[in-house]
PDB file of N, CA and C in Angstrom:
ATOM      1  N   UNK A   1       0.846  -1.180   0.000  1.00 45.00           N
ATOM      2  CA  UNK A   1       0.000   0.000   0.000  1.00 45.00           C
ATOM      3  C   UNK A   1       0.890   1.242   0.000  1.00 45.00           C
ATOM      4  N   UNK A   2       0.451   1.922  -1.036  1.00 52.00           N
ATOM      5  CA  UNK A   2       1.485   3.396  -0.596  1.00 52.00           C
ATOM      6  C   UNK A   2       0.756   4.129  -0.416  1.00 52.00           C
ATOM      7  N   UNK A   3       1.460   4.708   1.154  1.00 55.00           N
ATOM      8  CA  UNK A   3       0.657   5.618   2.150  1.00 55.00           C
ATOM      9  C   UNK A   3       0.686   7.048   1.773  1.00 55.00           C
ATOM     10  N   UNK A   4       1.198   7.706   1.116  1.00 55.00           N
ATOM     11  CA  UNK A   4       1.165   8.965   0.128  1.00 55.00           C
ATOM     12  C   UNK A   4      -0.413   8.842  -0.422  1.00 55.00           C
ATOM     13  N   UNK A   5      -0.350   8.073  -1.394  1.00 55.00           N
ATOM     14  CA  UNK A   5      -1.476   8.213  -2.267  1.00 55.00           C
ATOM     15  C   UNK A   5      -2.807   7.893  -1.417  1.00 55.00           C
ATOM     16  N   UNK A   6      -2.853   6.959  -0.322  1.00 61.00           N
ATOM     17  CA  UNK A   6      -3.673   6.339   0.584  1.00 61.00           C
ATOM     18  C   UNK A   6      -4.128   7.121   1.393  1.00 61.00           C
ATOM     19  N   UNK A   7      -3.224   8.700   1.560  1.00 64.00           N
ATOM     20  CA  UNK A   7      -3.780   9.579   2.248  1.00 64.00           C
ATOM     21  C   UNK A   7      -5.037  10.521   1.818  1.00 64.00           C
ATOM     22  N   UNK A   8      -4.488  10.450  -0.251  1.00 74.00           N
ATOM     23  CA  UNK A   8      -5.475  11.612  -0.574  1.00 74.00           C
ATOM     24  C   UNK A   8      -6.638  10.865  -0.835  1.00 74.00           C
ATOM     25  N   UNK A   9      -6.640   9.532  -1.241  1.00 83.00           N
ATOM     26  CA  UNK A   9      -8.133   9.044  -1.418  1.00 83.00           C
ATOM     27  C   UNK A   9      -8.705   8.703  -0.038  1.00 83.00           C
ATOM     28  N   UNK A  10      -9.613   9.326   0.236  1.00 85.00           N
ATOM     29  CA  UNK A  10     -10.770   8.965   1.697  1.00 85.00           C
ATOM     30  C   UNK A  10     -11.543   8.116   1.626  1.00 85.00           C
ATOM     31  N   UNK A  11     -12.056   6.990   2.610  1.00 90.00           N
ATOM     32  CA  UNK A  11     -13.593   6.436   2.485  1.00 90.00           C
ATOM     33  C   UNK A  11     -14.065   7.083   3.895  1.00 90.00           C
ATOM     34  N   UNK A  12     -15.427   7.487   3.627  1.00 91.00           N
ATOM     35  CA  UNK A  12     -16.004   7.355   5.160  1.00 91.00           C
ATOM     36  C   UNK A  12     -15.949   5.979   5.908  1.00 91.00           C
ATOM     37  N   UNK A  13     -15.791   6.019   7.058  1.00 91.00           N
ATOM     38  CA  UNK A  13     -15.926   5.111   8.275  1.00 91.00           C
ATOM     39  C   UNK A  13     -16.721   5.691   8.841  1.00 91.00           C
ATOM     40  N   UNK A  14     -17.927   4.689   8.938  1.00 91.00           N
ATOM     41  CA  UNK A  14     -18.870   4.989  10.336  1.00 91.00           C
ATOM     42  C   UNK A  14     -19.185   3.413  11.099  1.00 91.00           C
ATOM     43  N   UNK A  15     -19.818   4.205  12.280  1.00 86.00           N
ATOM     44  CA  UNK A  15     -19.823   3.224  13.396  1.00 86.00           C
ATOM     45  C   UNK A  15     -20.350   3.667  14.654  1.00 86.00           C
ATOM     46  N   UNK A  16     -21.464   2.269  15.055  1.00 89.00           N
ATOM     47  CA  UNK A  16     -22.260   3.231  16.137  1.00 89.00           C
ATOM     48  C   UNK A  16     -21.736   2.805  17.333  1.00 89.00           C
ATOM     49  N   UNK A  17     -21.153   2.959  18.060  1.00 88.00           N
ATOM     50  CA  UNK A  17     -20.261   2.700  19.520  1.00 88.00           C
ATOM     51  C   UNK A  17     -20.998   3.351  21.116  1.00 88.00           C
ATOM     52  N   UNK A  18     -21.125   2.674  21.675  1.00 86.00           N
ATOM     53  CA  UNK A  18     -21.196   2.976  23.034  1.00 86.00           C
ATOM     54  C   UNK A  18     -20.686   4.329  23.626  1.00 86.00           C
ATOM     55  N   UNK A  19     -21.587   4.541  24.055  1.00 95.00           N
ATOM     56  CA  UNK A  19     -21.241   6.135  24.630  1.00 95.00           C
ATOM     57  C   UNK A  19     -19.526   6.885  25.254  1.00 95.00           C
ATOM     58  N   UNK A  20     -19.892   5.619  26.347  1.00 92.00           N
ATOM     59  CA  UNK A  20     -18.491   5.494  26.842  1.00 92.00           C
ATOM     60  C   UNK A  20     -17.267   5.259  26.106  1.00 92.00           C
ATOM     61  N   UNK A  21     -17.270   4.670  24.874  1.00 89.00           N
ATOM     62  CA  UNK A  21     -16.739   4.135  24.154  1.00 89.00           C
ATOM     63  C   UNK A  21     -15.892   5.622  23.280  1.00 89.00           C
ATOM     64  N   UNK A  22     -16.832   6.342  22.890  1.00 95.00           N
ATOM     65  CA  UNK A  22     -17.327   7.561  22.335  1.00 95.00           C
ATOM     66  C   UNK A  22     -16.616   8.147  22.993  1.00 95.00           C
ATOM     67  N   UNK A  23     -16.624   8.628  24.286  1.00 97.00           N
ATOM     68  CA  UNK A  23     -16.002   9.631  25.058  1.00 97.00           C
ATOM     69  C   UNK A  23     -14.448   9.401  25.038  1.00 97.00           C
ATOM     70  N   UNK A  24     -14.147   7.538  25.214  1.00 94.00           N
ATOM     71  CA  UNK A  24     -12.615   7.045  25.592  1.00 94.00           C
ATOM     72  C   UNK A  24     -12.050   8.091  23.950  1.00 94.00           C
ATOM     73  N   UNK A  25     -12.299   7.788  22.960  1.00 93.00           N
ATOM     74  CA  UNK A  25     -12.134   8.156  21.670  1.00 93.00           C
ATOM     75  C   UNK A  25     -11.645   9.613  22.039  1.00 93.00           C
ATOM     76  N   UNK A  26     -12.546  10.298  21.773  1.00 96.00           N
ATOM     77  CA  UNK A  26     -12.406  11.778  22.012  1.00 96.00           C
ATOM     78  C   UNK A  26     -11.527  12.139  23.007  1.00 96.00           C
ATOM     79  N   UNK A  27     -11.533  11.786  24.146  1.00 97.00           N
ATOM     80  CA  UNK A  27     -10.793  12.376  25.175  1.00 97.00           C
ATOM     81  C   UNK A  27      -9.358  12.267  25.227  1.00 97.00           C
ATOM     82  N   UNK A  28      -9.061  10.483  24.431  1.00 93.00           N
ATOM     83  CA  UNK A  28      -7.714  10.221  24.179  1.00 93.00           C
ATOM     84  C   UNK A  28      -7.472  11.403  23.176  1.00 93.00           C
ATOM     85  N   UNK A  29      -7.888  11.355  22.196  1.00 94.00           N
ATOM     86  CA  UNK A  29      -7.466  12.701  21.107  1.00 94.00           C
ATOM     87  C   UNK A  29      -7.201  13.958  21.332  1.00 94.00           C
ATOM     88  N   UNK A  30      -8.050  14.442  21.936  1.00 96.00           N
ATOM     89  CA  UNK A  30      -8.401  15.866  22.855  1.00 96.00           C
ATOM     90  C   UNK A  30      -7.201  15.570  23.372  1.00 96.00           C
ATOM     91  N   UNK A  31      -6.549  14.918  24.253  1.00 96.00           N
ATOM     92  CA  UNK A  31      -6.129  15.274  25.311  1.00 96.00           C
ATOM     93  C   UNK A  31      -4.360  14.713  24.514  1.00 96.00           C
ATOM     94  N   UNK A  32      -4.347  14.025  23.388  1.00 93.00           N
ATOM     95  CA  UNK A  32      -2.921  14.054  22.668  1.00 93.00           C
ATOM     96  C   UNK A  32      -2.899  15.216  21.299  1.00 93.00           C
ATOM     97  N   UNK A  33      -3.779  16.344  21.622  1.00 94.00           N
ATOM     98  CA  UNK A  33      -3.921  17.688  20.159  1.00 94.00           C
ATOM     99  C   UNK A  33      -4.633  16.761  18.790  1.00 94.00           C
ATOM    100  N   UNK A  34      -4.749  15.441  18.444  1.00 93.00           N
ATOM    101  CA  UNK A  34      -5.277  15.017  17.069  1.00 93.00           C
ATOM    102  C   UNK A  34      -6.297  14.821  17.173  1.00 93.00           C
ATOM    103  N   UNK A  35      -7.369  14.973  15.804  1.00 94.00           N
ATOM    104  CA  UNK A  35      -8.831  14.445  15.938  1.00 94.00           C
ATOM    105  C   UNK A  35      -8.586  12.968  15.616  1.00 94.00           C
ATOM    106  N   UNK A  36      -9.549  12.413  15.625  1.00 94.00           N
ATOM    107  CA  UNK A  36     -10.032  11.164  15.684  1.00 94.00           C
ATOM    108  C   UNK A  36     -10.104  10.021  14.542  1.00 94.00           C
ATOM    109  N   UNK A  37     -10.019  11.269  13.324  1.00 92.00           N
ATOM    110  CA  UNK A  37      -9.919  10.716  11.937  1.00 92.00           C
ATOM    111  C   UNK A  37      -8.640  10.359  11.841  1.00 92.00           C
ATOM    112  N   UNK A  38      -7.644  11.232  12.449  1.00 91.00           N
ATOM    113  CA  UNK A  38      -6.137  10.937  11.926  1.00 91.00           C
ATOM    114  C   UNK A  38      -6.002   9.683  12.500  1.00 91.00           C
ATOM    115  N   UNK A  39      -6.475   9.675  13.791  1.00 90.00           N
ATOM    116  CA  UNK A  39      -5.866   8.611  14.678  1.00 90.00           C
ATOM    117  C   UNK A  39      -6.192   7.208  14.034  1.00 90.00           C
ATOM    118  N   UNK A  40      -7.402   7.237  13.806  1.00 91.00           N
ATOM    119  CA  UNK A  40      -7.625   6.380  12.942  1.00 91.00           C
ATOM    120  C   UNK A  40      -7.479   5.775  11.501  1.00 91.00           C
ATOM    121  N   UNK A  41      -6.590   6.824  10.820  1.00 89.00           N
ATOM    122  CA  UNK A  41      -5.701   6.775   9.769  1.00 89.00           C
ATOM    123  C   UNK A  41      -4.756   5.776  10.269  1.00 89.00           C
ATOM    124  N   UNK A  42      -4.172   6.442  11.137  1.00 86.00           N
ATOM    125  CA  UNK A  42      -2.453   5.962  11.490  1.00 86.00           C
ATOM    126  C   UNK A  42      -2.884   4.270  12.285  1.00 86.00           C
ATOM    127  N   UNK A  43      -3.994   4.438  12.971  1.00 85.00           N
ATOM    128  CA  UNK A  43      -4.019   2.971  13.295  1.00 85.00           C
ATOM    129  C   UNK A  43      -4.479   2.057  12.517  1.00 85.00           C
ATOM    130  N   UNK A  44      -5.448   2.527  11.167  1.00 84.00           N
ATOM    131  CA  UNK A  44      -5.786   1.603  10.159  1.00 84.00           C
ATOM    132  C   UNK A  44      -4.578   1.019   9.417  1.00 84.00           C
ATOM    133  N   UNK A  45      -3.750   2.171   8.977  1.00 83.00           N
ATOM    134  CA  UNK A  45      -1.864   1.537   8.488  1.00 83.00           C
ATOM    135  C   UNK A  45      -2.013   0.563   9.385  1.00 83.00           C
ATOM    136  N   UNK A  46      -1.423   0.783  10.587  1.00 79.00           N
ATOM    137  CA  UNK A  46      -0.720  -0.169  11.767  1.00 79.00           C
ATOM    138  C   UNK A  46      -1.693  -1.773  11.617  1.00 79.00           C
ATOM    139  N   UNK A  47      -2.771  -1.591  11.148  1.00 76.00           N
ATOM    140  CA  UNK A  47      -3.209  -2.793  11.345  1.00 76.00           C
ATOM    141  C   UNK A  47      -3.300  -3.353  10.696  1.00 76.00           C
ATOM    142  N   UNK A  48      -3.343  -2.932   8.828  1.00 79.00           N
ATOM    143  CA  UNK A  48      -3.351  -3.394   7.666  1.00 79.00           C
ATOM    144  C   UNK A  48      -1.657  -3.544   8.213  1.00 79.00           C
ATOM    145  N   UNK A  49      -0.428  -3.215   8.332  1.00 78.00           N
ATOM    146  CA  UNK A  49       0.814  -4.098   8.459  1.00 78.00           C
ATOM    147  C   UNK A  49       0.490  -4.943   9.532  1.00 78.00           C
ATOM    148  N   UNK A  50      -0.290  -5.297   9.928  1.00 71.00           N
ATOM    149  CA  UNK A  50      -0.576  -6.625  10.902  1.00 71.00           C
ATOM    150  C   UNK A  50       0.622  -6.128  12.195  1.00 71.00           C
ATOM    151  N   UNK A  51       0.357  -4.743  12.783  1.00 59.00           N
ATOM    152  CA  UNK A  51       1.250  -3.907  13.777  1.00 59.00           C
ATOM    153  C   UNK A  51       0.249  -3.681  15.000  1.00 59.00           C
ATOM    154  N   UNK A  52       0.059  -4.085  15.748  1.00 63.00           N
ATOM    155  CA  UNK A  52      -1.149  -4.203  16.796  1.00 63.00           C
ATOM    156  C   UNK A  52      -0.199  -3.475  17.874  1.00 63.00           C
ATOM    157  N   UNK A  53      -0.565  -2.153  18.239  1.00 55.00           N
ATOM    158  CA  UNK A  53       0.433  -1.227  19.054  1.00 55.00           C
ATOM    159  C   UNK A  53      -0.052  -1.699  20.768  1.00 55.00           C
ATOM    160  N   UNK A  54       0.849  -2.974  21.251  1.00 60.00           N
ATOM    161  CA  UNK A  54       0.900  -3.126  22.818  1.00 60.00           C
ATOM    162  C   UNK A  54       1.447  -2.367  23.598  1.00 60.00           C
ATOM    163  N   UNK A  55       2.111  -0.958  23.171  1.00 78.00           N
ATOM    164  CA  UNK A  55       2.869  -1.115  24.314  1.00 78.00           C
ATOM    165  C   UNK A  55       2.756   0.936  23.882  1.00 78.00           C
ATOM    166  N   UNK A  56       3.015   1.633  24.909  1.00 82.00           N
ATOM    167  CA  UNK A  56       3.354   2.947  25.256  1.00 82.00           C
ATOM    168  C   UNK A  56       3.844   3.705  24.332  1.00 82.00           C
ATOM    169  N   UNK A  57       5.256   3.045  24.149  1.00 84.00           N
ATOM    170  CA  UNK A  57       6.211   4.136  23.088  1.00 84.00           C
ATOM    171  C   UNK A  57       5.263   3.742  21.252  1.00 84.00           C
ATOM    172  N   UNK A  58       4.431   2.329  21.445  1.00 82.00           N
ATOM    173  CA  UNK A  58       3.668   2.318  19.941  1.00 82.00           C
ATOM    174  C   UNK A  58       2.448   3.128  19.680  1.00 82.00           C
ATOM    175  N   UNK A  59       2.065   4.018  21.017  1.00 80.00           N
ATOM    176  CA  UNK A  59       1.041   4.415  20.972  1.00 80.00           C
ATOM    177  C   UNK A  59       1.397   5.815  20.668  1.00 80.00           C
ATOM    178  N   UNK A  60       2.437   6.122  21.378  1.00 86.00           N
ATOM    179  CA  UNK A  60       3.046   7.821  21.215  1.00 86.00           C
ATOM    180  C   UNK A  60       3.694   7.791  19.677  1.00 86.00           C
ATOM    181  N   UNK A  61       3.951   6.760  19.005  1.00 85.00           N
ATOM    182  CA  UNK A  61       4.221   6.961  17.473  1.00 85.00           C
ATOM    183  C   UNK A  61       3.293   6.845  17.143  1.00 85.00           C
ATOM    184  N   UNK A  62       2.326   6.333  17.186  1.00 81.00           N
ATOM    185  CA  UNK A  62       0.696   6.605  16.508  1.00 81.00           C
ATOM    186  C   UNK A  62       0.482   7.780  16.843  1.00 81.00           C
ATOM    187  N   UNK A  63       0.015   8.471  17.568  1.00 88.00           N
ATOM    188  CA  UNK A  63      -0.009   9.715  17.916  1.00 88.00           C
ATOM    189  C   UNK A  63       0.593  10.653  17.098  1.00 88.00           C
ATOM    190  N   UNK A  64       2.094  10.727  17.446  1.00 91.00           N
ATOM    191  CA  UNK A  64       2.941  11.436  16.187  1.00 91.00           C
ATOM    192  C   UNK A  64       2.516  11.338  15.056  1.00 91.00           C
ATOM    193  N   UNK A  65       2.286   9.846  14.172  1.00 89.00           N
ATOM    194  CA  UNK A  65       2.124   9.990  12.894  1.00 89.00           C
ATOM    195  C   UNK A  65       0.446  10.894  12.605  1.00 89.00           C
ATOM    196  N   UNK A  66      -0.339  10.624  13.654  1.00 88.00           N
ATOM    197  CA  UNK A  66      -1.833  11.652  13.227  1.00 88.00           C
ATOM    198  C   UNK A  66      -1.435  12.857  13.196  1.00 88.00           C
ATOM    199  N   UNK A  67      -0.739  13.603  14.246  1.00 91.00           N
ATOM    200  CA  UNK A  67      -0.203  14.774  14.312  1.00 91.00           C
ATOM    201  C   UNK A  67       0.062  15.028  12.763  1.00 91.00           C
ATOM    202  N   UNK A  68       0.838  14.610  12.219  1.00 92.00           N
ATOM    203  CA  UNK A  68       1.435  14.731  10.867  1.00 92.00           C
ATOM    204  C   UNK A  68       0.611  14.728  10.094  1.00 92.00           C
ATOM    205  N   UNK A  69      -0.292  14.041  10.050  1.00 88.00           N
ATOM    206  CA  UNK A  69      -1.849  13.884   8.916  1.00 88.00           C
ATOM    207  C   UNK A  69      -2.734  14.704   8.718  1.00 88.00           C
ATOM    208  N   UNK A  70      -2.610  15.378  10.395  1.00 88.00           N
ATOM    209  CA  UNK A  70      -3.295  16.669  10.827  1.00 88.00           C
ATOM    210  C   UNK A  70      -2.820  17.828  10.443  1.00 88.00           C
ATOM    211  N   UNK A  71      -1.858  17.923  10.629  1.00 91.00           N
ATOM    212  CA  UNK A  71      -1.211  18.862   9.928  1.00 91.00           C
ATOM    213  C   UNK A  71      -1.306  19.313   8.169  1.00 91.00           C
ATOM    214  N   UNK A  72      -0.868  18.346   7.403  1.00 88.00           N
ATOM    215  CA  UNK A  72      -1.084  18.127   6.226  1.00 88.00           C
ATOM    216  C   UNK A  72      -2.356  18.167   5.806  1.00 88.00           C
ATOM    217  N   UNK A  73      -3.664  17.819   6.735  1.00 84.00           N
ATOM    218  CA  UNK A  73      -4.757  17.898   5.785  1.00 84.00           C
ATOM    219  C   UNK A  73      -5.049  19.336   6.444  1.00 84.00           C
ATOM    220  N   UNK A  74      -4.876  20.113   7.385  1.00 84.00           N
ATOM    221  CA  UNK A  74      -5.328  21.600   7.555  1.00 84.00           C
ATOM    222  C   UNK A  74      -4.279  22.233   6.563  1.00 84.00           C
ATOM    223  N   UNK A  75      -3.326  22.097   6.117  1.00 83.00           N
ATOM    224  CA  UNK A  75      -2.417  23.197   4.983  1.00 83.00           C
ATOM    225  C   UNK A  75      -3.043  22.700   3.858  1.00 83.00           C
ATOM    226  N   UNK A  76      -3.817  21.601   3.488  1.00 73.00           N
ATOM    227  CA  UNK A  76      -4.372  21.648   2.207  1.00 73.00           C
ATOM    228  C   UNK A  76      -5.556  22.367   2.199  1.00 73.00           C
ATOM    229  N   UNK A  77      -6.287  22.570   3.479  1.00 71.00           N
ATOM    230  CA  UNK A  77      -7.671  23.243   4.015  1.00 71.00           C
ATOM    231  C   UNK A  77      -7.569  24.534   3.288  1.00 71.00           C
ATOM    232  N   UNK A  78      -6.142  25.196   3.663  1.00 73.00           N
ATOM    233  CA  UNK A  78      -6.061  26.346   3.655  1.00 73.00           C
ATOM    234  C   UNK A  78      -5.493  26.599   1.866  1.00 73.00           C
ATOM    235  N   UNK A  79      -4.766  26.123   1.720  1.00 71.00           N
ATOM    236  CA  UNK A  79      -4.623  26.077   0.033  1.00 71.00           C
ATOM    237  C   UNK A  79      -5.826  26.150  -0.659  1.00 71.00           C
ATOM    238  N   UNK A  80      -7.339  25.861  -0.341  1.00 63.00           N
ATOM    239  CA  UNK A  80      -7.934  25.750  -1.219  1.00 63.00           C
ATOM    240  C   UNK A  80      -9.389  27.159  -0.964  1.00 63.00           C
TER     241      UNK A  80
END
């Protein structure tokens, strides 16, 4: 998969989740600066490489890489 090109084509993801569930989501995000889409970018990679993040320092590189996604899709926001 090349993750360049994988970035500019989108599908929606939806999904109806438990409230609580809902909040864990958001609050983890909120509370590491990324929304929820990135995060879920960077963990859809991680899981299509069959990369299942156990441990701390795999979670703070997930993190980082949304940061980066986030970034990149608000400077295209603004380009257009």
């Amino acid at each position: 998969m090349n993750k360049k090109n994988s970035l500019d084509e989108r599908e929606v993801l939806s999904a109806k989740i438990s409230s609580d569930a809902a909040k864990g989501w958001r609050d983890f995000c909120a509370g590491n600066g990324i929304t929820i889409s990135a995060f879920l970018e960077v963990a859809g990679l991680e899981l299509a490489e069959e990369k299942i993040p156990p441990t701390i320092e795999a979670r703070q590189r997930m993190v980082k890489a949304a940061r980066t996604i986030d970034q990149k899709r608000r400077s295209r926001k603004k380009e257009t």
